[in-house]
Structure formats: structure tokens, C-alpha cells
Amino acid sequence: MRVLLTGGAGFIGRHVHTQLVAEGHEVVVLDSFRPDVHAHKPAPRPGLIVGDVRDAEVAQSALHGIDTVVHLAAKVGLGVDLDDLDDYVSSNSLGTAVLLRGLAHAKIRRLVYASSMVVYGEGRYDCDVHGQVAPGPRRTEDLDAGRFEPPCPRCGAQLRPGLVEEDAVLDPRNAYAASKLNGEHLATSWARETEGHVSALRFHNVYGPGMPRNTPYAGVAAIFRSALERGEAPTVFEDGRQRRDFIHVHDIATAVSAAAGALSERFTAYNVGSGTIHTIGDVAAELARAYNGPTPVTTGQYRLGDVRHITANSDRLRDHLGWKPTYDLATGLADLLRSPDPAPA
Ligand code: UD1
């Protein structure tokens, strides 16, 4: 299969590239080498197109002779401030739109779209009295007072966090999340109009070798690792009991290649998580232990765009595509600690 891999020079993209090539696919990478992520642009070489997916001519020529598109190119992370808003919409929504237009013209019918668990907003919550409920955005006055757990919106009682499923209500809480969901909607409309097939992979918290560090868009595992390397204690926000599903980037790569090789329904969303839940405090403690570094400090700080708990049920991906994650957190974090810094691309 001949695959166009957008964003193939990024953290996840490099692992997906390796996986697809190992499985015998021919891969063409289209990557803009954004200056906020990459130190410099390489010269184009066979199999690499240095260009922006938002450039319709570039996208069109990259799509020549392609069977399947894996669209990872995006501006990631929570964003620094509202000055990032238009860049998220441009990089993610417009980028996806231009690419989809190219797919329609080139009559390509298969797309794997990198979505994110952030499209759900908060994860699943159950109230003992009211059953499944959807807490609204977190209030500053609660967070300032150290009340981090969202209460039942109907009776104020404590909620039990659970595993979110793909048909849950989608409630993006920040610009990145809104742009990722917009991409899902655009891809759905493309699939309907062209009889195409799209798998939207909703990645949970991805970590592993080559993870970006020391950028505003670095994930928490990389931030903790950098602190330990400076001899400092990892700084855990809130009370450290917020829950996430950390998934090793190799397992993400096998999920992408499984989706690329299968013909989905018109639109199918898949959660991509390890299925094992950890608190951020646990992750900090595990890394500090493995590094033999200082004990993490829990600060009570918070980021307004953060959700409290978001953890997935990824059974659909296992059932439909036979995918299985292979890394547990301890093995995966040891792998992260062993890996060198990402080479400047
Ligand atoms: C992350 C990604 C997001 C991606 C999603 C799913 C980043 C910045 N965010 O979201 O792009 O779509 O996973 O793959 O990569 N925290 C600390 N200390 C810190 C920094 C963060 O305790 O120094 C806490 C945060 O408050 C949050 C948790 O760690 O509760 C996770 O934060 P982060 O790694 O930024 O990930 P998400 O926001 O979950």
C-alpha cells in the first residue's frame, strides 16, 4: 500500500513511519517542519516532501498515486494563551479541509485521522443517585479553593469517574480540542460525499522515546523527565489525583497501521488508550523512582483548560481491528528515561 503520512516528521509520525515501513508499505511523508517544533528544515529527499498541508498545490501533488492517507499533521497541546487560537484553527481545521479537498480530487477513499481524547472534554462520570451525568466546565472559584473533583451537576454529590466510550457526548474545552473535533466533522462530511472511509483515532496521553521536551506543547511525562534531569522534583498540579490513560507511542503506531490497513465504516471513531488508568501523581512518583530522583511536589496549581479525569475504553479498537497495546507504564517510562533527546530535525 502507498501511504501519505502527513506530520510524519513529528513525535508520533516518526514512530508511525517506522511501523508502516516495517510492515512493507511505501510511505511518503509530508511535513512542514514547523519552526516551533523543528530546529531547521531538511532538504526534500525521496519519500519526504517538505511543505505545508494547507498549501493546496503541495497537498495535491503529495497525493499523487496514494492509496491511503494518515493525517497526523497538526498543532498539538493545550496552547499557551488565546493568541494561539487562530493558529489552531488554521493548522488543524484548515489543514484538514485542504487535505480532504485534495483527497476528493485525487479520488482517494481511505483516511486515518489523528483525533484526540480531548474531543470528549471531561471523561465519563456516574452519580450514585442520578446515574451517568456530564459535569460542566470547571469553575475558577472551585479550583482556587482546591475543589478539583467536578460535582454532580444535579445534586452536587461526589461522582465516580469511569471509562469514556466512543459514542459519548463530545464537549471540547479548548481551542486544540475544538479544532480536532472540527477535523472529525469535516472528515465525516468528506466521507459521506465521496463514499470514503475514515477512522478517527482518539489518542489518549501519548509518551515515549522522541517525545517533545522543553516546548510549550510538551506532555507531562516529558516535563517530569526534564525536571528530574535538572535535579529538580517533578511538579504535580492540582492534588495529583487526576486520572489519565498513558499510552506508549509504539502502541499508537501499531493502532495507526491497523487502521490504515482496514476498511472502516463511513466514519468510525476509536479510542486509543492502554486501558490501564493512572493518576498524574503516580506517574510522577514512578518516574522519580525509576530515575532515583527527588520526590515529586504536589502544588495545587491548575490550568483552566485541563479536564479532571479522562480515561478510555478502547475495546472497539481491539474488537474491530485486533489491536493490542504491549507496554505497561513501568516498562514504557523506563523506555522513555533510557531514550536520548529527540534529535533536532
Ligand atoms: C495531552 C496532550 C494533548 C493530547 C492529549 C491526548 C500535551 C500538552 N497535551 O493532553 O495534546 O491531545 O494528551 O493525547 O501534550 N500536569 C502536571 N504538571 C505539569 C504539567 C501537567 O501535573 O508540569 C498535569 C496537568 O494538569 C494534567 C496532566 O498533567 O492534569 C496531563 O497534562 P498534559 O500532559 O498536558 O496532557 P493532557 O492535557 O491530558
XYZ file of C-alpha atoms and ligand atoms in Angstrom, residues 76-78 116-118 176 203-206 217-220 223-224 235-238 242 244 280 303 306, ligand 1:
65
model
C -0.816 19.968 19.352
C -1.063 20.725 23.068
C -3.229 22.887 25.241
C -7.704 13.064 20.462
C -9.463 12.197 23.682
C -9.753 15.946 24.202
C -6.999 22.494 20.280
C -5.334 9.172 21.114
C -5.020 9.302 24.883
C -1.848 10.622 26.567
C 0.984 9.553 24.316
C 3.461 21.792 23.862
C 5.340 19.120 25.842
C 3.221 16.450 27.584
C 3.502 15.894 31.316
C 8.049 17.766 31.595
C 8.635 15.473 34.593
C 5.792 19.496 39.887
C 2.376 17.862 40.084
C -0.632 20.128 39.516
C -3.959 20.026 41.380
C -6.371 13.496 38.233
C -5.236 9.728 32.606
C -0.632 12.074 37.429
C -4.605 25.014 34.219
C -7.470 20.973 31.812
C -2.407 15.601 26.252
C -1.840 16.439 25.127
C -2.877 16.714 24.094
C -3.367 15.417 23.559
C -3.882 14.575 24.713
C -4.252 13.198 24.220
C 0.020 17.910 25.563
C 0.451 19.196 26.167
N -1.300 17.662 25.675
O -3.413 16.343 26.985
O -2.306 17.452 23.030
O -4.396 15.600 22.637
O -2.895 14.415 25.715
O -3.147 12.594 23.640
O 0.776 17.154 25.006
N 0.459 18.428 34.681
C 1.191 18.445 35.858
N 2.419 19.071 35.853
C 2.933 19.670 34.726
C 2.184 19.634 33.533
C 0.945 18.994 33.534
O 0.754 17.920 36.893
O 4.047 20.202 34.824
C -0.857 17.745 34.684
C -1.955 18.552 34.023
O -2.534 19.443 34.907
C -2.915 17.455 33.582
C -1.989 16.251 33.327
O -0.756 16.568 33.914
O -3.795 17.132 34.622
C -1.771 15.917 31.865
O -1.307 17.070 31.203
P -0.700 17.022 29.703
O 0.444 16.127 29.619
O -0.530 18.436 29.286
O -1.819 16.265 28.891
P -3.356 16.494 28.595
O -3.788 17.879 28.888
O -4.048 15.377 29.286
